[in-house]
Amino acid sequence: MDYKLDFSILKTLTGLAGVSGREHDVRAYLKTLLAPYADEMHTDALGNLIVRKKGTSGKKMMLCAHMDEVGLMIHYVDDRGFARFTLVGGIDPRTLVAQRVRVQTRNGELLGVIGVKPAHITTEADRGRALGVKELFIDLGLPAEEAKKRVEAGDWAVLDREYAEFGDERISAKALDNRVGVFVLAELVRALKQPFYDVYAVFTVQEEVGLRGAQTAAYGIDADVALCLDTTGAADIPSVAPQDYITVLGAGAGITAIDARTITPLWLFEALKQICDQYNVLRQVRVAPRGGNDAGAVHLSKTGVPTCGLSIPTRNIHSNVEVISKRDTENVFRLACLAAQQGLGECAQD
Ligand SMILES: [Zn+2]
């Protein structure tokens, strides 16, 4: 399939704010982008955006990618106007220190800074110690009264970092987990023509807090087979042993064999590898001792759905300097397209 991915869409997607349960800006953008390509489109009660492309076989394939990103939820603005927050999703508080954030309020966005005690007044012991989230605060740059008027409990924030391309076809941005999966799925909706499967492209909500959107969407669709597009850790960095890399950046599409929530059925695992080998899709096998993605919820829906997670390797995952490779992204796109276009020859377990 000769289709060139338009990475300007990914740039736009990573710039949108969409913490778990507050994905509306991402959804609105996708609705406009995909309306001309969809045979049907609707948003369900939880907020999943479901886009259907009619196929030729009468069989249903669910492809999902979560719209939400990890972020912060404000719970208190103190008497001096500093906002305190809790975490939405798995963030290491060490990555929040000295960062800018974009606070989302009912009257629009405010810039904030997660402040830190200056080195001039800290001790050696202070500097060697990781700060807990309770010690962190957002400086809104506003007088206390003004801050309290404009920001309230339940407002939320995302990390602020611009999209940048660098190095060997690398991209760094916030929220690449999982706007890159969303990007691949959106491009797939635009690219597919008369696929084998009736394709249900599902842009899910609340993955980062427990695969919640995928659970209800999978129930409604009742697919014959499912693929979940998401990032996964590429721990191929200094201080990690090669056997613990999970995936390697730039080494191709990650086909999940097992993670903490799923084991891919053997026929499906083999069928995906075979497509790669036949069509020169660069691939690697993902064996992840921890972590999971929407596949964990989808495969347990109703009487069970054969499901595989297709992964885009990501360094510094859940930070605002996540790094992915364009090459991996293109390979995941090609694999998902070929699977939807040609079929996977599903077979029952014997
Ligand atoms: Zn993810």
mmCIF file of C-alpha atoms and ligand atoms in Angstrom:
data_model
loop_
_atom_site.group_PDB
_atom_site.id
_atom_site.type_symbol
_atom_site.label_atom_id
_atom_site.label_comp_id
_atom_site.label_asym_id
_atom_site.label_seq_id
_atom_site.Cartn_x
_atom_site.Cartn_y
_atom_site.Cartn_z
ATOM 1 C CA MET A 1 0.000 0.000 0.000
ATOM 2 C CA ASP A 2 1.444 3.272 -1.120
ATOM 3 C CA TYR A 3 0.252 5.868 1.329
ATOM 4 C CA LYS A 4 2.388 8.572 2.867
ATOM 5 C CA LEU A 5 1.618 9.430 6.476
ATOM 6 C CA ASP A 6 0.965 13.121 7.106
ATOM 7 C CA PHE A 7 2.949 13.803 10.278
ATOM 8 C CA SER A 8 1.489 17.314 10.554
ATOM 9 C CA ILE A 9 -1.638 15.557 11.885
ATOM 10 C CA LEU A 10 0.452 13.986 14.657
ATOM 11 C CA LYS A 11 1.891 17.398 15.496
ATOM 12 C CA THR A 12 -1.631 18.795 15.902
ATOM 13 C CA LEU A 13 -2.762 15.791 17.944
ATOM 14 C CA THR A 14 0.122 16.015 20.434
ATOM 15 C CA GLY A 15 -0.611 19.700 20.958
ATOM 16 C CA LEU A 16 -4.185 19.017 22.123
ATOM 17 C CA ALA A 17 -4.988 18.651 25.825
ATOM 18 C CA GLY A 18 -6.828 15.436 26.698
ATOM 19 C CA VAL A 19 -6.294 13.950 30.141
ATOM 20 C CA SER A 20 -8.286 10.775 30.877
ATOM 21 C CA GLY A 21 -12.015 11.549 31.010
ATOM 22 C CA ARG A 22 -11.440 14.963 29.379
ATOM 23 C CA GLU A 23 -10.736 13.874 25.804
ATOM 24 C CA HIS A 24 -13.275 16.210 24.121
ATOM 25 C CA ASP A 25 -10.777 18.371 22.202
ATOM 26 C CA VAL A 26 -9.116 15.302 20.671
ATOM 27 C CA ARG A 27 -12.494 13.822 19.780
ATOM 28 C CA ALA A 28 -13.708 17.068 18.162
ATOM 29 C CA TYR A 29 -10.574 17.268 16.015
ATOM 30 C CA LEU A 30 -10.933 13.640 14.877
ATOM 31 C CA LYS A 31 -14.615 14.049 14.028
ATOM 32 C CA THR A 32 -13.817 16.893 11.647
ATOM 33 C CA LEU A 33 -10.776 15.131 10.204
ATOM 34 C CA LEU A 34 -12.515 11.800 9.578
ATOM 35 C CA ALA A 35 -16.072 12.779 8.636
ATOM 36 C CA PRO A 36 -15.343 12.680 4.865
ATOM 37 C CA TYR A 37 -13.911 9.138 5.116
ATOM 38 C CA ALA A 38 -16.382 7.430 7.478
ATOM 39 C CA ASP A 39 -19.324 5.260 6.490
ATOM 40 C CA GLU A 40 -20.750 5.820 9.982
ATOM 41 C CA MET A 41 -19.544 7.691 13.015
ATOM 42 C CA HIS A 42 -20.869 8.058 16.564
ATOM 43 C CA THR A 43 -19.779 8.834 20.088
ATOM 44 C CA ASP A 44 -20.922 6.421 22.809
ATOM 45 C CA ALA A 45 -21.990 7.174 26.381
ATOM 46 C CA LEU A 46 -18.436 7.066 27.778
ATOM 47 C CA GLY A 47 -17.025 9.266 25.017
ATOM 48 C CA ASN A 48 -15.435 6.697 22.694
ATOM 49 C CA LEU A 49 -15.515 7.870 19.087
ATOM 50 C CA ILE A 50 -16.472 4.935 16.839
ATOM 51 C CA VAL A 51 -15.842 5.243 13.099
ATOM 52 C CA ARG A 52 -16.969 2.510 10.738
ATOM 53 C CA LYS A 53 -15.561 1.665 7.304
ATOM 54 C CA LYS A 54 -17.617 -0.958 5.476
ATOM 55 C CA GLY A 55 -15.824 -4.114 4.417
ATOM 56 C CA THR A 56 -16.480 -6.926 1.965
ATOM 57 C CA SER A 57 -16.465 -10.085 4.132
ATOM 58 C CA GLY A 58 -19.195 -9.435 6.714
ATOM 59 C CA LYS A 59 -16.624 -9.961 9.496
ATOM 60 C CA LYS A 60 -15.812 -7.278 12.016
ATOM 61 C CA MET A 61 -12.396 -5.998 13.045
ATOM 62 C CA MET A 62 -12.099 -3.584 15.966
ATOM 63 C CA LEU A 63 -9.045 -1.343 15.867
ATOM 64 C CA CYS A 64 -8.567 0.832 18.895
ATOM 65 C CA ALA A 65 -6.287 3.626 20.026
ATOM 66 C CA HIS A 66 -6.763 5.617 23.220
ATOM 67 C CA MET A 67 -7.189 9.376 23.008
ATOM 68 C CA ASP A 68 -6.324 10.159 26.636
ATOM 69 C CA GLU A 69 -2.973 11.183 28.058
ATOM 70 C CA VAL A 70 -1.586 11.187 31.589
ATOM 71 C CA GLY A 71 -1.826 14.504 33.421
ATOM 72 C CA LEU A 72 -2.750 16.365 36.582
ATOM 73 C CA MET A 73 -6.025 17.154 38.382
ATOM 74 C CA ILE A 74 -6.150 20.226 40.618
ATOM 75 C CA HIS A 75 -7.699 19.608 44.035
ATOM 76 C CA TYR A 76 -6.794 22.746 46.002
ATOM 77 C CA VAL A 77 -5.659 26.329 45.550
ATOM 78 C CA ASP A 78 -3.918 27.539 48.699
ATOM 79 C CA ASP A 79 -4.085 30.974 50.366
ATOM 80 C CA ARG A 80 -1.145 32.239 48.354
ATOM 81 C CA GLY A 81 -2.613 31.105 45.048
ATOM 82 C CA PHE A 82 -0.466 28.003 44.466
ATOM 83 C CA ALA A 83 -2.445 25.094 42.977
ATOM 84 C CA ARG A 84 -1.999 21.566 44.349
ATOM 85 C CA PHE A 85 -2.762 18.511 42.283
ATOM 86 C CA THR A 86 -3.068 14.735 42.095
ATOM 87 C CA LEU A 87 -1.929 12.557 39.223
ATOM 88 C CA VAL A 88 -4.179 11.115 36.524
ATOM 89 C CA GLY A 89 -2.461 7.969 35.263
ATOM 90 C CA GLY A 90 1.036 6.701 35.956
ATOM 91 C CA ILE A 91 3.413 9.671 36.159
ATOM 92 C CA ASP A 92 6.757 9.594 37.942
ATOM 93 C CA PRO A 93 6.778 12.831 40.005
ATOM 94 C CA ARG A 94 10.516 13.217 39.257
ATOM 95 C CA THR A 95 9.592 14.107 35.677
ATOM 96 C CA LEU A 96 7.333 16.989 36.797
ATOM 97 C CA VAL A 97 9.855 19.133 38.613
ATOM 98 C CA ALA A 98 10.630 22.461 36.897
ATOM 99 C CA GLN A 99 8.143 21.934 34.068
ATOM 100 C CA ARG A 100 5.531 24.152 32.471
ATOM 101 C CA VAL A 101 1.912 22.982 32.458
ATOM 102 C CA ARG A 102 -1.251 24.114 30.677
ATOM 103 C CA VAL A 103 -4.099 24.361 33.171
ATOM 104 C CA GLN A 104 -7.552 23.798 31.663
ATOM 105 C CA THR A 105 -10.251 25.848 33.392
ATOM 106 C CA ARG A 106 -13.914 26.534 32.624
ATOM 107 C CA ASN A 107 -12.824 29.889 31.207
ATOM 108 C CA GLY A 108 -9.942 28.704 29.090
ATOM 109 C CA GLU A 109 -6.305 27.768 29.454
ATOM 110 C CA LEU A 110 -3.716 29.206 31.858
ATOM 111 C CA LEU A 111 0.014 28.653 31.793
ATOM 112 C CA GLY A 112 1.497 27.376 35.047
ATOM 113 C CA VAL A 113 4.952 26.423 36.275
ATOM 114 C CA ILE A 114 5.720 23.536 38.604
ATOM 115 C CA GLY A 115 8.104 25.335 40.909
ATOM 116 C CA VAL A 116 11.126 24.010 42.706
ATOM 117 C CA LYS A 117 13.243 25.256 45.617
ATOM 118 C CA PRO A 118 16.354 26.925 44.175
ATOM 119 C CA ALA A 119 19.704 25.169 44.520
ATOM 120 C CA HIS A 120 20.951 28.171 46.547
ATOM 121 C CA ILE A 121 18.867 27.214 49.566
ATOM 122 C CA THR A 122 18.859 23.431 49.346
ATOM 123 C CA THR A 123 21.297 21.018 50.956
ATOM 124 C CA GLU A 124 23.154 18.152 49.312
ATOM 125 C CA ALA A 125 20.662 15.780 50.945
ATOM 126 C CA ASP A 126 17.693 17.759 49.524
ATOM 127 C CA ARG A 127 19.088 17.541 46.027
ATOM 128 C CA GLY A 128 19.591 13.771 46.173
ATOM 129 C CA ARG A 129 16.002 13.145 47.229
ATOM 130 C CA ALA A 130 13.044 12.571 44.884
ATOM 131 C CA LEU A 131 10.095 14.861 45.593
ATOM 132 C CA GLY A 132 6.644 13.375 46.179
ATOM 133 C CA VAL A 133 3.602 14.773 44.417
ATOM 134 C CA LYS A 134 2.345 16.345 47.667
ATOM 135 C CA GLU A 135 5.440 18.567 47.754
ATOM 136 C CA LEU A 136 4.864 19.895 44.246
ATOM 137 C CA PHE A 137 2.773 22.939 43.350
ATOM 138 C CA ILE A 138 1.715 24.914 40.285
ATOM 139 C CA ASP A 139 2.643 28.593 40.279
ATOM 140 C CA LEU A 140 -0.042 30.330 38.211
ATOM 141 C CA GLY A 141 1.684 33.693 38.346
ATOM 142 C CA LEU A 142 -1.503 35.259 39.676
ATOM 143 C CA PRO A 143 -2.428 37.094 42.890
ATOM 144 C CA ALA A 144 -4.057 34.647 45.335
ATOM 145 C CA GLU A 145 -7.587 36.043 44.948
ATOM 146 C CA GLU A 146 -7.360 35.931 41.168
ATOM 147 C CA ALA A 147 -5.969 32.363 41.188
ATOM 148 C CA LYS A 148 -8.831 31.179 43.402
ATOM 149 C CA LYS A 149 -11.381 32.844 41.171
ATOM 150 C CA ARG A 150 -10.047 31.325 37.980
ATOM 151 C CA VAL A 151 -8.941 27.840 39.047
ATOM 152 C CA GLU A 152 -10.997 25.378 41.077
ATOM 153 C CA ALA A 153 -10.907 21.760 42.211
ATOM 154 C CA GLY A 154 -11.606 19.507 39.236
ATOM 155 C CA ASP A 155 -9.708 21.664 36.765
ATOM 156 C CA TRP A 156 -6.929 19.721 35.120
ATOM 157 C CA ALA A 157 -3.592 20.225 33.436
ATOM 158 C CA VAL A 158 -1.313 18.699 30.852
ATOM 159 C CA LEU A 159 2.416 19.032 30.490
ATOM 160 C CA ASP A 160 3.526 21.704 28.080
ATOM 161 C CA ARG A 161 6.103 20.768 25.470
ATOM 162 C CA GLU A 162 6.206 21.476 21.756
ATOM 163 C CA TYR A 163 6.472 18.800 19.064
ATOM 164 C CA ALA A 164 9.965 18.491 17.591
ATOM 165 C CA GLU A 165 11.567 16.290 14.942
ATOM 166 C CA PHE A 166 15.232 15.450 15.482
ATOM 167 C CA GLY A 167 17.977 12.924 14.898
ATOM 168 C CA ASP A 168 17.334 9.870 12.730
ATOM 169 C CA GLU A 169 13.605 10.303 11.933
ATOM 170 C CA ARG A 170 12.799 10.764 15.610
ATOM 171 C CA ILE A 171 9.973 12.770 17.132
ATOM 172 C CA SER A 172 9.822 14.118 20.671
ATOM 173 C CA ALA A 173 6.640 15.577 22.157
ATOM 174 C CA LYS A 174 4.226 15.285 25.047
ATOM 175 C CA ALA A 175 1.360 12.784 24.748
ATOM 176 C CA LEU A 176 2.907 10.630 22.033
ATOM 177 C CA ASP A 177 1.337 7.987 24.291
ATOM 178 C CA ASN A 178 -1.030 7.589 22.639
ATOM 179 C CA ARG A 179 -1.607 10.314 20.063
ATOM 180 C CA VAL A 180 0.745 8.387 17.793
ATOM 181 C CA GLY A 181 -1.619 5.398 17.996
ATOM 182 C CA VAL A 182 -4.537 7.753 17.366
ATOM 183 C CA PHE A 183 -2.632 9.205 14.409
ATOM 184 C CA VAL A 184 -1.981 5.760 12.876
ATOM 185 C CA LEU A 185 -5.644 4.805 13.297
ATOM 186 C CA ALA A 186 -6.883 8.095 11.812
ATOM 187 C CA GLU A 187 -4.579 7.648 8.828
ATOM 188 C CA LEU A 188 -5.854 4.102 8.454
ATOM 189 C CA VAL A 189 -9.443 5.377 8.246
ATOM 190 C CA ARG A 190 -8.324 7.830 5.553
ATOM 191 C CA ALA A 191 -6.312 5.244 3.611
ATOM 192 C CA LEU A 192 -8.505 2.106 3.604
ATOM 193 C CA LYS A 193 -10.616 1.359 0.568
ATOM 194 C CA GLN A 194 -13.018 -1.591 0.643
ATOM 195 C CA PRO A 195 -11.200 -3.524 3.348
ATOM 196 C CA PHE A 196 -11.798 -7.231 3.965
ATOM 197 C CA TYR A 197 -13.243 -6.515 7.400
ATOM 198 C CA ASP A 198 -15.987 -4.178 8.455
ATOM 199 C CA VAL A 199 -13.537 -1.921 10.276
ATOM 200 C CA TYR A 200 -14.560 -0.270 13.529
ATOM 201 C CA ALA A 201 -11.916 2.319 14.342
ATOM 202 C CA VAL A 202 -12.445 3.143 18.005
ATOM 203 C CA PHE A 203 -10.774 6.157 19.579
ATOM 204 C CA THR A 204 -11.124 5.161 23.213
ATOM 205 C CA VAL A 205 -11.274 7.127 26.461
ATOM 206 C CA GLN A 206 -9.733 6.508 29.887
ATOM 207 C CA GLU A 207 -7.135 3.895 28.966
ATOM 208 C CA GLU A 208 -4.543 5.355 31.315
ATOM 209 C CA VAL A 209 -6.793 4.850 34.342
ATOM 210 C CA GLY A 210 -7.873 1.260 33.633
ATOM 211 C CA LEU A 211 -8.830 0.509 30.013
ATOM 212 C CA ARG A 212 -12.334 1.802 30.688
ATOM 213 C CA GLY A 213 -13.505 3.069 27.304
ATOM 214 C CA ALA A 214 -12.256 -0.012 25.459
ATOM 215 C CA GLN A 215 -14.337 -2.250 27.702
ATOM 216 C CA THR A 216 -17.698 -0.742 26.771
ATOM 217 C CA ALA A 217 -16.799 -0.170 23.116
ATOM 218 C CA ALA A 218 -15.743 -3.798 22.651
ATOM 219 C CA TYR A 219 -19.036 -4.978 24.143
ATOM 220 C CA GLY A 220 -21.023 -2.876 21.690
ATOM 221 C CA ILE A 221 -19.056 -3.898 18.603
ATOM 222 C CA ASP A 222 -18.662 -7.619 19.372
ATOM 223 C CA ALA A 223 -15.804 -7.973 16.870
ATOM 224 C CA ASP A 224 -14.398 -11.144 15.290
ATOM 225 C CA VAL A 225 -10.848 -9.915 15.833
ATOM 226 C CA ALA A 226 -9.214 -6.830 17.343
ATOM 227 C CA LEU A 227 -5.944 -4.936 17.138
ATOM 228 C CA CYS A 228 -5.009 -2.273 19.703
ATOM 229 C CA LEU A 229 -2.555 0.415 18.632
ATOM 230 C CA ASP A 230 -0.552 1.915 21.462
ATOM 231 C CA THR A 231 2.888 2.928 22.563
ATOM 232 C CA THR A 232 5.068 0.666 24.678
ATOM 233 C CA GLY A 233 8.280 1.246 26.594
ATOM 234 C CA ALA A 234 11.541 1.230 24.644
ATOM 235 C CA ALA A 235 13.969 0.916 27.517
ATOM 236 C CA ASP A 236 16.999 0.728 25.216
ATOM 237 C CA ILE A 237 18.862 3.402 27.151
ATOM 238 C CA PRO A 238 21.993 3.497 29.321
ATOM 239 C CA SER A 239 21.752 1.649 32.655
ATOM 240 C CA VAL A 240 19.255 -0.919 31.333
ATOM 241 C CA ALA A 241 20.457 -4.398 30.355
ATOM 242 C CA PRO A 242 19.596 -5.509 26.784
ATOM 243 C CA GLN A 243 17.341 -8.299 28.032
ATOM 244 C CA ASP A 244 15.169 -5.661 29.735
ATOM 245 C CA TYR A 245 14.652 -3.315 26.766
ATOM 246 C CA ILE A 246 11.062 -4.558 26.077
ATOM 247 C CA THR A 247 11.355 -2.997 22.610
ATOM 248 C CA VAL A 248 14.062 -1.191 20.679
ATOM 249 C CA LEU A 249 13.449 2.218 19.130
ATOM 250 C CA GLY A 250 13.610 2.108 15.321
ATOM 251 C CA ALA A 251 13.488 -1.705 15.124
ATOM 252 C CA GLY A 252 9.942 -1.821 13.751
ATOM 253 C CA ALA A 253 6.357 -2.586 14.729
ATOM 254 C CA GLY A 254 6.009 -4.311 18.096
ATOM 255 C CA ILE A 255 3.806 -7.412 17.900
ATOM 256 C CA THR A 256 2.729 -8.390 21.389
ATOM 257 C CA ALA A 257 3.283 -11.979 22.464
ATOM 258 C CA ILE A 258 2.432 -11.326 26.101
ATOM 259 C CA ASP A 259 2.052 -8.488 28.587
ATOM 260 C CA ALA A 260 0.568 -8.227 32.055
ATOM 261 C CA ARG A 261 -2.999 -8.264 30.716
ATOM 262 C CA THR A 262 -2.974 -10.375 27.537
ATOM 263 C CA ILE A 263 -1.477 -13.325 25.711
ATOM 264 C CA THR A 264 -2.013 -13.097 21.957
ATOM 265 C CA PRO A 265 -3.643 -16.249 20.500
ATOM 266 C CA LEU A 266 -1.014 -18.212 18.614
ATOM 267 C CA TRP A 267 -2.814 -18.141 15.227
ATOM 268 C CA LEU A 268 -3.167 -14.358 15.397
ATOM 269 C CA PHE A 269 0.425 -13.826 16.499
ATOM 270 C CA GLU A 270 1.649 -16.017 13.640
ATOM 271 C CA ALA A 271 -0.684 -14.409 11.061
ATOM 272 C CA LEU A 272 0.631 -10.935 11.916
ATOM 273 C CA LYS A 273 4.248 -12.043 11.723
ATOM 274 C CA GLN A 274 3.562 -13.718 8.405
ATOM 275 C CA ILE A 275 2.122 -10.506 6.918
ATOM 276 C CA CYS A 276 5.252 -8.670 8.024
ATOM 277 C CA ASP A 277 7.535 -11.226 6.471
ATOM 278 C CA GLN A 278 5.570 -11.335 3.230
ATOM 279 C CA TYR A 279 5.352 -7.558 2.762
ATOM 280 C CA ASN A 280 8.658 -6.442 4.262
ATOM 281 C CA VAL A 281 7.158 -4.820 7.319
ATOM 282 C CA LEU A 282 9.909 -4.320 9.894
ATOM 283 C CA ARG A 283 8.807 -6.036 13.102
ATOM 284 C CA GLN A 284 9.888 -6.987 16.590
ATOM 285 C CA VAL A 285 8.185 -9.126 19.227
ATOM 286 C CA ARG A 286 6.988 -7.389 22.380
ATOM 287 C CA VAL A 287 7.226 -9.390 25.594
ATOM 288 C CA ALA A 288 6.354 -7.026 28.437
ATOM 289 C CA PRO A 289 6.479 -8.320 31.993
ATOM 290 C CA ARG A 290 4.492 -5.309 33.224
ATOM 291 C CA GLY A 291 1.960 -2.983 31.698
ATOM 292 C CA GLY A 292 -0.944 -3.507 29.358
ATOM 293 C CA ASN A 293 -3.191 -1.557 27.051
ATOM 294 C CA ASP A 294 -6.741 -1.578 25.687
ATOM 295 C CA ALA A 295 -6.193 -5.161 24.472
ATOM 296 C CA GLY A 296 -6.503 -6.228 28.126
ATOM 297 C CA ALA A 297 -10.147 -5.148 28.195
ATOM 298 C CA VAL A 298 -11.080 -5.937 24.595
ATOM 299 C CA HIS A 299 -10.071 -9.616 24.583
ATOM 300 C CA LEU A 300 -12.247 -10.359 27.620
ATOM 301 C CA SER A 301 -15.399 -8.823 26.154
ATOM 302 C CA LYS A 302 -18.512 -11.029 25.940
ATOM 303 C CA THR A 303 -17.368 -14.560 24.996
ATOM 304 C CA GLY A 304 -13.869 -13.354 24.104
ATOM 305 C CA VAL A 305 -12.273 -11.535 21.169
ATOM 306 C CA PRO A 306 -8.938 -12.656 19.636
ATOM 307 C CA THR A 307 -6.840 -9.536 20.196
ATOM 308 C CA CYS A 308 -3.272 -8.373 19.693
ATOM 309 C CA GLY A 309 -1.592 -5.181 20.814
ATOM 310 C CA LEU A 310 0.489 -3.554 18.058
ATOM 311 C CA SER A 311 3.044 -1.340 19.727
ATOM 312 C CA ILE A 312 5.026 1.750 18.839
ATOM 313 C CA PRO A 313 8.266 1.734 20.849
ATOM 314 C CA THR A 314 8.585 4.887 22.988
ATOM 315 C CA ARG A 315 11.479 6.132 25.078
ATOM 316 C CA ASN A 316 10.793 8.210 28.210
ATOM 317 C CA ILE A 317 7.176 7.082 28.141
ATOM 318 C CA HIS A 318 4.754 9.103 30.333
ATOM 319 C CA SER A 319 7.067 12.119 30.387
ATOM 320 C CA ASN A 320 6.864 15.275 28.292
ATOM 321 C CA VAL A 321 9.904 14.248 26.263
ATOM 322 C CA GLU A 322 8.586 10.986 24.915
ATOM 323 C CA VAL A 323 10.538 9.866 21.852
ATOM 324 C CA ILE A 324 9.311 7.727 18.960
ATOM 325 C CA SER A 325 10.616 6.831 15.508
ATOM 326 C CA LYS A 326 8.802 7.682 12.274
ATOM 327 C CA ARG A 327 9.992 4.366 10.872
ATOM 328 C CA ASP A 328 8.290 2.356 13.635
ATOM 329 C CA THR A 329 5.133 4.398 13.157
ATOM 330 C CA GLU A 330 5.075 3.684 9.431
ATOM 331 C CA ASN A 331 5.598 -0.021 10.017
ATOM 332 C CA VAL A 332 2.729 -0.250 12.520
ATOM 333 C CA PHE A 333 0.539 1.616 10.027
ATOM 334 C CA ARG A 334 1.415 -0.773 7.202
ATOM 335 C CA LEU A 335 0.855 -3.871 9.321
ATOM 336 C CA ALA A 336 -2.561 -2.687 10.574
ATOM 337 C CA CYS A 337 -3.607 -1.675 7.037
ATOM 338 C CA LEU A 338 -2.579 -4.972 5.506
ATOM 339 C CA ALA A 339 -4.382 -6.918 8.253
ATOM 340 C CA ALA A 340 -7.617 -4.948 7.744
ATOM 341 C CA GLN A 341 -7.359 -4.973 3.964
ATOM 342 C CA GLN A 342 -6.583 -8.642 3.448
ATOM 343 C CA GLY A 343 -7.921 -10.494 6.468
ATOM 344 C CA LEU A 344 -6.101 -12.618 8.996
ATOM 345 C CA GLY A 345 -7.697 -15.991 8.269
ATOM 346 C CA GLU A 346 -9.159 -16.240 11.731
ATOM 347 C CA CYS A 347 -9.456 -19.707 13.119
ATOM 348 C CA ALA A 348 -11.045 -21.131 16.216
ATOM 349 C CA GLN A 349 -8.884 -22.535 18.979
ATOM 350 C CA ASP A 350 -8.749 -26.297 18.613
HETATM 351 ZN ZN ZN B 1 -0.888 4.260 26.134
#
